[in-house]
Tab-separated table of N, CA, C and O in Angstrom:
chain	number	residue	atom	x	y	z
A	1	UNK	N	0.826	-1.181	0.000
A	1	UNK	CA	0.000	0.000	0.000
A	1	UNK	C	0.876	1.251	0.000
A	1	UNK	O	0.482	2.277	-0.555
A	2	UNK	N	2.070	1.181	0.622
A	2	UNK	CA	3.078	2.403	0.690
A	2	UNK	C	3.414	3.109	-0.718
A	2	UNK	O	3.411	4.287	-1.076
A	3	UNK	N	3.692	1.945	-1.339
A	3	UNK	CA	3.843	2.406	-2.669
A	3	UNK	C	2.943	3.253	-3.574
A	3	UNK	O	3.406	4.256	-4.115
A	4	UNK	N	1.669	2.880	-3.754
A	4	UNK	CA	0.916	3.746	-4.250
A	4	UNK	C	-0.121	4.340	-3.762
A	4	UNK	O	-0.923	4.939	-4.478
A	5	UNK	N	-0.229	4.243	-2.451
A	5	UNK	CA	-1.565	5.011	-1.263
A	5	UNK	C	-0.932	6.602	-1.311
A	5	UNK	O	0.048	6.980	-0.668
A	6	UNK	N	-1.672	7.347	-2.151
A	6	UNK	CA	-1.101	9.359	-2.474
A	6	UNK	C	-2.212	9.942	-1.422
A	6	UNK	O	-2.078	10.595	-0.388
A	7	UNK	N	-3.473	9.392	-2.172
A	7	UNK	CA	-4.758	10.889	-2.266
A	7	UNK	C	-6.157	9.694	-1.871
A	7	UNK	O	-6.402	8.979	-2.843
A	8	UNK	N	-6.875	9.464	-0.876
A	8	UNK	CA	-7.947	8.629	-0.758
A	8	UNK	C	-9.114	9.306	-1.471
A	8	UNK	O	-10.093	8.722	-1.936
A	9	UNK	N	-8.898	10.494	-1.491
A	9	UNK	CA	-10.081	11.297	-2.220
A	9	UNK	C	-10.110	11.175	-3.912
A	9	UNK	O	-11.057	11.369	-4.675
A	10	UNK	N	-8.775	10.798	-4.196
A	10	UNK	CA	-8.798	10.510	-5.774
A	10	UNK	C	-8.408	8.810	-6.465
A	10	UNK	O	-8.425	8.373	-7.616
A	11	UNK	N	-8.092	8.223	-5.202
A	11	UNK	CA	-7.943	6.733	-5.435
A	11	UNK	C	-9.051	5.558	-5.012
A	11	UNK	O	-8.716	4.482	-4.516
A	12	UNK	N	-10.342	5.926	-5.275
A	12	UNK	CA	-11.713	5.118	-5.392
A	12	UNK	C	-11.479	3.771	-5.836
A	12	UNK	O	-12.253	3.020	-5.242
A	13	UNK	N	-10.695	3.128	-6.674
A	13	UNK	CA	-10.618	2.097	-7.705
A	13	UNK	C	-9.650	1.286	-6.455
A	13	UNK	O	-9.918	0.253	-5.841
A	14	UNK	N	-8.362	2.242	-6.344
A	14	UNK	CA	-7.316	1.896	-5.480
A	14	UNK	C	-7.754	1.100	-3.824
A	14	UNK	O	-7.320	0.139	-3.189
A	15	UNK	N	-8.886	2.170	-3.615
A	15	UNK	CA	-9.598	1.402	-2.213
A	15	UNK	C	-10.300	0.325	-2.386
A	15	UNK	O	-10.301	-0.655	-1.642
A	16	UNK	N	-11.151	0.530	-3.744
A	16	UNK	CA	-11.550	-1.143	-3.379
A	16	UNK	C	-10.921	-2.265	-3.722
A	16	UNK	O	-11.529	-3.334	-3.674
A	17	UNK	N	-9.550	-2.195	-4.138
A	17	UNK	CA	-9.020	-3.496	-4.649
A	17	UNK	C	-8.261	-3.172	-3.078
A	17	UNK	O	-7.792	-4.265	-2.759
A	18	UNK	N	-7.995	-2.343	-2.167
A	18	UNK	CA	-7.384	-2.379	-0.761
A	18	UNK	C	-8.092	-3.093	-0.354
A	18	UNK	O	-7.652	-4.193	-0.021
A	19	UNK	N	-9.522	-2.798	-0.191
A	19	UNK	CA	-10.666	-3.836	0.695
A	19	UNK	C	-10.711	-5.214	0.840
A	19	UNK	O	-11.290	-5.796	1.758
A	20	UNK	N	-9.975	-5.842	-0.253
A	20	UNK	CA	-10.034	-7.308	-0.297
A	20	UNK	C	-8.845	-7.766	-0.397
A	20	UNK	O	-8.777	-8.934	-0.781
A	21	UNK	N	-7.725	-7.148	-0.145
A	21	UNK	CA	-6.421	-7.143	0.307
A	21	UNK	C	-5.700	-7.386	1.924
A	21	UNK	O	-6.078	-6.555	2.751
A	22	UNK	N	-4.763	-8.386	2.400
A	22	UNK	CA	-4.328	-8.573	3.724
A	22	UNK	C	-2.996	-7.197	3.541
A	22	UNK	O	-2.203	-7.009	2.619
A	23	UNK	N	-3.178	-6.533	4.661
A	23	UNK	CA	-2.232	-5.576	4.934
A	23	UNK	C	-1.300	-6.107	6.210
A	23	UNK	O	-1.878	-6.538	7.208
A	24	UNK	N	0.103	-6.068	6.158
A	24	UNK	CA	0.722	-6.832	6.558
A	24	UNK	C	2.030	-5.534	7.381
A	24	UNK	O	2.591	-4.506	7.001
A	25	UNK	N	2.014	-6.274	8.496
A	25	UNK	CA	3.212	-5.218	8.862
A	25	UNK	C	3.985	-5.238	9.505
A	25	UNK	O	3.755	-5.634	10.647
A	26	UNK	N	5.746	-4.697	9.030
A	26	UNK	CA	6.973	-4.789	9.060
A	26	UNK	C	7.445	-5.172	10.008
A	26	UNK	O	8.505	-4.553	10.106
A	27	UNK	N	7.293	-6.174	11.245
A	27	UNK	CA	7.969	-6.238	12.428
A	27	UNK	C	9.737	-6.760	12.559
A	27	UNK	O	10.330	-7.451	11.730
A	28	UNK	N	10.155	-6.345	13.501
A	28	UNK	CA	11.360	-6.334	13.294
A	28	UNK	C	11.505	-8.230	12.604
A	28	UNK	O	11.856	-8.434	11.442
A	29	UNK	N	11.286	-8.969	13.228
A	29	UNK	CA	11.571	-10.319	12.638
A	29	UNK	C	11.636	-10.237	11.011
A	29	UNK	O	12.742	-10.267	10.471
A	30	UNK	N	10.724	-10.158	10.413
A	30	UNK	CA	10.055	-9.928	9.203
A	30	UNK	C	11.121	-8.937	8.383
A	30	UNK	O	11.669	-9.192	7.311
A	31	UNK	N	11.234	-7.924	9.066
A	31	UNK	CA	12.487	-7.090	8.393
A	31	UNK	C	13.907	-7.368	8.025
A	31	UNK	O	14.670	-6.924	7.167
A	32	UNK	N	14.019	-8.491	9.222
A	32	UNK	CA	15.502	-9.342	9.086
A	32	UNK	C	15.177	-10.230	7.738
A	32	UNK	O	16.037	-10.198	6.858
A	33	UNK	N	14.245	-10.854	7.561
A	33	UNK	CA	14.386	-11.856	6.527
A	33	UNK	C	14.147	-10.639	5.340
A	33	UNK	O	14.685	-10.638	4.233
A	34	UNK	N	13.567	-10.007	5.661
A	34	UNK	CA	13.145	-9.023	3.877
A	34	UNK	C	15.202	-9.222	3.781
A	34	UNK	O	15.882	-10.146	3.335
A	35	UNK	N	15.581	-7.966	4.387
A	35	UNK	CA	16.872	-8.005	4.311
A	35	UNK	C	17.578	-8.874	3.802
A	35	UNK	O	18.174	-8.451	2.812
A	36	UNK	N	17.809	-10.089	4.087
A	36	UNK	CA	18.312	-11.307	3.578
A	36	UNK	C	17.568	-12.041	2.262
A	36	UNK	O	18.043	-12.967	1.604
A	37	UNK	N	16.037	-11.258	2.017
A	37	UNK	CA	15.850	-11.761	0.595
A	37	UNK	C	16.439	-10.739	-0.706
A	37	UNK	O	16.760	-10.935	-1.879
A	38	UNK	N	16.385	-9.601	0.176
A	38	UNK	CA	17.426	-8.163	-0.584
A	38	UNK	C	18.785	-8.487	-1.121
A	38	UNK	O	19.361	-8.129	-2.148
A	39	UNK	N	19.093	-9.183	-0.238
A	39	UNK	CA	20.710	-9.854	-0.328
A	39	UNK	C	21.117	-10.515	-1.316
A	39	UNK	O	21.945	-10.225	-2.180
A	40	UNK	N	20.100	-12.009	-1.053
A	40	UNK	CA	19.978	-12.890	-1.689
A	40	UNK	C	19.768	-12.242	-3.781
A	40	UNK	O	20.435	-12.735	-4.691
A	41	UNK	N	19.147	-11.584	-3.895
A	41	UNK	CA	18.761	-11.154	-5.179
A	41	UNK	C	19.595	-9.697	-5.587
A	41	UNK	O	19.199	-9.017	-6.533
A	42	UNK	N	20.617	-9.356	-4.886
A	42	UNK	CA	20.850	-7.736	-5.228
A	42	UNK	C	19.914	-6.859	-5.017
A	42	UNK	O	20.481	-5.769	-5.087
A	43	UNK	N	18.657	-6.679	-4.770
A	43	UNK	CA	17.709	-5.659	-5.162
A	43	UNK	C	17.934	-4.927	-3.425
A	43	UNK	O	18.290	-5.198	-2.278
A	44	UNK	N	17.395	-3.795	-4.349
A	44	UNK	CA	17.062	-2.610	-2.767
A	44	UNK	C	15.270	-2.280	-2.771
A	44	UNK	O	15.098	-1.159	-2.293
A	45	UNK	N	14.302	-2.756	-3.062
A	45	UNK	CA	13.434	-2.680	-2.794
A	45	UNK	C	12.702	-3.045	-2.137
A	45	UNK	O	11.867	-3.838	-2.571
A	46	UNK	N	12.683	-2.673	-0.919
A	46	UNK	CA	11.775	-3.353	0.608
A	46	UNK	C	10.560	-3.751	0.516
A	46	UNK	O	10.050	-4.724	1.072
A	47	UNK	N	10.010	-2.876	-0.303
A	47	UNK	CA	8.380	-3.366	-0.673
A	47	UNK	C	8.264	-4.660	-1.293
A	47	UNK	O	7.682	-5.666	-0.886
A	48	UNK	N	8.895	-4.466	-2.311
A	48	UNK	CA	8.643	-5.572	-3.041
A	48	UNK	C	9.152	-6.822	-2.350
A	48	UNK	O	8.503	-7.867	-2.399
A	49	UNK	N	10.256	-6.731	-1.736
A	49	UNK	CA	10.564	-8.035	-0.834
A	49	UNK	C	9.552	-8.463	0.092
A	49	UNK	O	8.982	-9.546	0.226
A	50	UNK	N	9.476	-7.573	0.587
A	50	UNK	CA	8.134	-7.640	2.065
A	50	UNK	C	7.358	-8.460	1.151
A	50	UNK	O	6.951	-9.492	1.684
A	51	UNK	N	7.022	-8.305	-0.100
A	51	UNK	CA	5.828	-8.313	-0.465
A	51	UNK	C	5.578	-9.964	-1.098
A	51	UNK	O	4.505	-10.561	-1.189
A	52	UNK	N	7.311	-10.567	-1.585
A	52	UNK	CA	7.316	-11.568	-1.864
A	52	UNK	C	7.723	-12.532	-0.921
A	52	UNK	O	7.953	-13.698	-1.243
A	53	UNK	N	7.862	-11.942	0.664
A	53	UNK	CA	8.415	-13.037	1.678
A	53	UNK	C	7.082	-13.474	2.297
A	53	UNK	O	7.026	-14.593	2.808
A	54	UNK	N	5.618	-12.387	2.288
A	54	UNK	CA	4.620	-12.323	2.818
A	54	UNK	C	3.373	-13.639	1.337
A	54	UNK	O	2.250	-14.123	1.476
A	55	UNK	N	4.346	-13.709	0.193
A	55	UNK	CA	3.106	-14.185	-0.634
A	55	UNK	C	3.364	-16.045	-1.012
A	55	UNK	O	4.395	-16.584	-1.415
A	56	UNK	N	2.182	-16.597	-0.740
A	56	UNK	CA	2.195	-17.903	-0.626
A	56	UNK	C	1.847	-18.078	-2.157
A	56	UNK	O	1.397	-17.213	-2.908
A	57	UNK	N	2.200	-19.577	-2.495
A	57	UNK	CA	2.084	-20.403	-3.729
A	57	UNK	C	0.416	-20.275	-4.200
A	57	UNK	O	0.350	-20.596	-5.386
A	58	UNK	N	-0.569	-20.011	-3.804
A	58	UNK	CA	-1.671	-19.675	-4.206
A	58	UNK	C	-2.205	-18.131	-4.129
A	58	UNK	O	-3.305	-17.753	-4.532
A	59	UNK	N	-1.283	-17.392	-3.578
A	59	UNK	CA	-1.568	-16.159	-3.877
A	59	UNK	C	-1.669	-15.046	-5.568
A	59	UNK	O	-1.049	-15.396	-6.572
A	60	UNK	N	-2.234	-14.216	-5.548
A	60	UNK	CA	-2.575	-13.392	-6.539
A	60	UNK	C	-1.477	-11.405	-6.553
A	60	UNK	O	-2.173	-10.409	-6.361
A	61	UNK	N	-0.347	-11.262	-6.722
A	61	UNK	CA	0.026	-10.333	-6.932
A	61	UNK	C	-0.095	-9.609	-8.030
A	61	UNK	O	0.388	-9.843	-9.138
A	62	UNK	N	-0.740	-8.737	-7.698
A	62	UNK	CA	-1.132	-7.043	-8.288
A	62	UNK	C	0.369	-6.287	-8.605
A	62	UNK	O	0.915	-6.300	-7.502
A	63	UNK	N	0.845	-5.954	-9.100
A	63	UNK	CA	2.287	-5.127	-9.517
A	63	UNK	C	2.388	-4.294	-10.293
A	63	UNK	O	1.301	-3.983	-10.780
A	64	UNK	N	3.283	-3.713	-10.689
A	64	UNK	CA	3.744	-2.895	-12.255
A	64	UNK	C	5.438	-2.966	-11.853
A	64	UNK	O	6.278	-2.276	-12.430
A	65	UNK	N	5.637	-3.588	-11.148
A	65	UNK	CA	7.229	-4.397	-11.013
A	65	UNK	C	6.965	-6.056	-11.260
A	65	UNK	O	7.474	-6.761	-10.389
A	66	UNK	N	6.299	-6.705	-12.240
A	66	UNK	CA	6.357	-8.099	-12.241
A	66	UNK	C	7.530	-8.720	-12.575
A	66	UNK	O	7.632	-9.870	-12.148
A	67	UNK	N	8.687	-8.177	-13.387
A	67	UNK	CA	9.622	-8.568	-13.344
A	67	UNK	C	10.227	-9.029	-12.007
A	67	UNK	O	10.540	-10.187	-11.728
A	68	UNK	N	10.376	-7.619	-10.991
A	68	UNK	CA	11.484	-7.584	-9.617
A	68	UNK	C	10.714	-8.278	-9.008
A	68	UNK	O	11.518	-8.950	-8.362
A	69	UNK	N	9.149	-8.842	-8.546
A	69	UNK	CA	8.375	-9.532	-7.903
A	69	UNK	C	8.442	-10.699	-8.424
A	69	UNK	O	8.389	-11.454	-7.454
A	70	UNK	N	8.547	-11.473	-9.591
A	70	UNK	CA	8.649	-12.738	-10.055
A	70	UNK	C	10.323	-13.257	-9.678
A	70	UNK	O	10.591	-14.429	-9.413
A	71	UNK	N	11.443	-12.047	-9.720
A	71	UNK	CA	12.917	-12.790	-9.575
A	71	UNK	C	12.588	-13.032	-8.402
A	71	UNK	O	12.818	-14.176	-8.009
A	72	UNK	N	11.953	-12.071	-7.458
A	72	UNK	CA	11.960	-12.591	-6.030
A	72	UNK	C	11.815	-13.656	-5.132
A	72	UNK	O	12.437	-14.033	-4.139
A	73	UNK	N	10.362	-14.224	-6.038
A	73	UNK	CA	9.542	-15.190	-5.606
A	73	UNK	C	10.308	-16.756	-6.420
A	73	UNK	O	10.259	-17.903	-5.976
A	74	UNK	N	10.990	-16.257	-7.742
A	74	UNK	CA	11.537	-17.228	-8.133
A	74	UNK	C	12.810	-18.000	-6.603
A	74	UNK	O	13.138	-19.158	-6.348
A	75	UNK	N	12.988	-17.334	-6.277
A	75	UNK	CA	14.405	-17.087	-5.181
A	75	UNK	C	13.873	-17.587	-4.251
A	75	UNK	O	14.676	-18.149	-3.506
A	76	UNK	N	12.646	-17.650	-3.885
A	76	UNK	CA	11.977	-18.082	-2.560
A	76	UNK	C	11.258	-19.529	-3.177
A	76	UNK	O	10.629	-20.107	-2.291
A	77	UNK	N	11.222	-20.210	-4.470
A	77	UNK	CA	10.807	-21.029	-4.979
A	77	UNK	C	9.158	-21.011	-5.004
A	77	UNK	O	8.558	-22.030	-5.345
A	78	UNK	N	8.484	-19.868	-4.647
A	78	UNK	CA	6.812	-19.889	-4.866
A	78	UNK	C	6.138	-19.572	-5.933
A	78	UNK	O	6.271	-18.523	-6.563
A	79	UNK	N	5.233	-20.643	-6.228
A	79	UNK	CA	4.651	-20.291	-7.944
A	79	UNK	C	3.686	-19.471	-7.603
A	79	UNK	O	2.765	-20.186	-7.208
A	80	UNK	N	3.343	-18.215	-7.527
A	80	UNK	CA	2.348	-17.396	-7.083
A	80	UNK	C	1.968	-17.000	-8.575
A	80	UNK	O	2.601	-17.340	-9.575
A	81	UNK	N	0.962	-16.316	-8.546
A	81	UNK	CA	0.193	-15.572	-9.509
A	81	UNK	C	0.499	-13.898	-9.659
A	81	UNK	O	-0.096	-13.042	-9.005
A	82	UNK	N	1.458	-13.655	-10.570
A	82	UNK	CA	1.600	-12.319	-10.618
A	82	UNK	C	0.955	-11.418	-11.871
A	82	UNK	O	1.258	-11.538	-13.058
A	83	UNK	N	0.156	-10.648	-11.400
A	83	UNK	CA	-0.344	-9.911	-12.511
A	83	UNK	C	-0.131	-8.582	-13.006
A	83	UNK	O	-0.833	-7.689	-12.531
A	84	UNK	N	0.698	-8.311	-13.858
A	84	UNK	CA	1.467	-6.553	-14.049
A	84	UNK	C	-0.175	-5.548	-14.230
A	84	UNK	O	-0.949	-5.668	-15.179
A	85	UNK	N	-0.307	-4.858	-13.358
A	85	UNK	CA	-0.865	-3.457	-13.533
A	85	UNK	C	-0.537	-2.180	-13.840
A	85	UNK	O	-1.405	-1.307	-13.858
């Protein structure tokens, strides 16, 4: 949500695909492994790590990074569902 949550007054579309979304959050544990999936792949993008340490083999990812979200998940071995937006 960090990534693209700007303006609630102009993101209508944005809230309801939030509504049926798990919001998930950063505790220090969780931050150690993002870190080490950062590592693992070169990348510096926290979100997107968070986002692929948090997503299971039957999950559905929403993106417009499907590339950096698919190396990720490749790395973590989960066949998830990624869909570029």
């Amino acid at each position: 949500m960090a990534q693209v949550w700007r303006d609630g007054r102009r993101q209508a579309n944005l809230a309801r695909v939030l509504a049926g979304t798990d919001v998930l959050q950063l505790d220090e544990a969780t931050a150690r492994k993002v870190g080490e999936v950062l590592k693992v792949n070169r990348s510096d993008d926290i979100v997107d790590a968070h986002i692929a340490l948090m997503t299971g083999p039957k999950d559905v990812v929403l993106t417009s990074d499907d590339i950096g979200i698919k190396a990720l998940l490749r790395a973590r071995r989960v066949r998830a569902t990624v869909v570029h937006v």
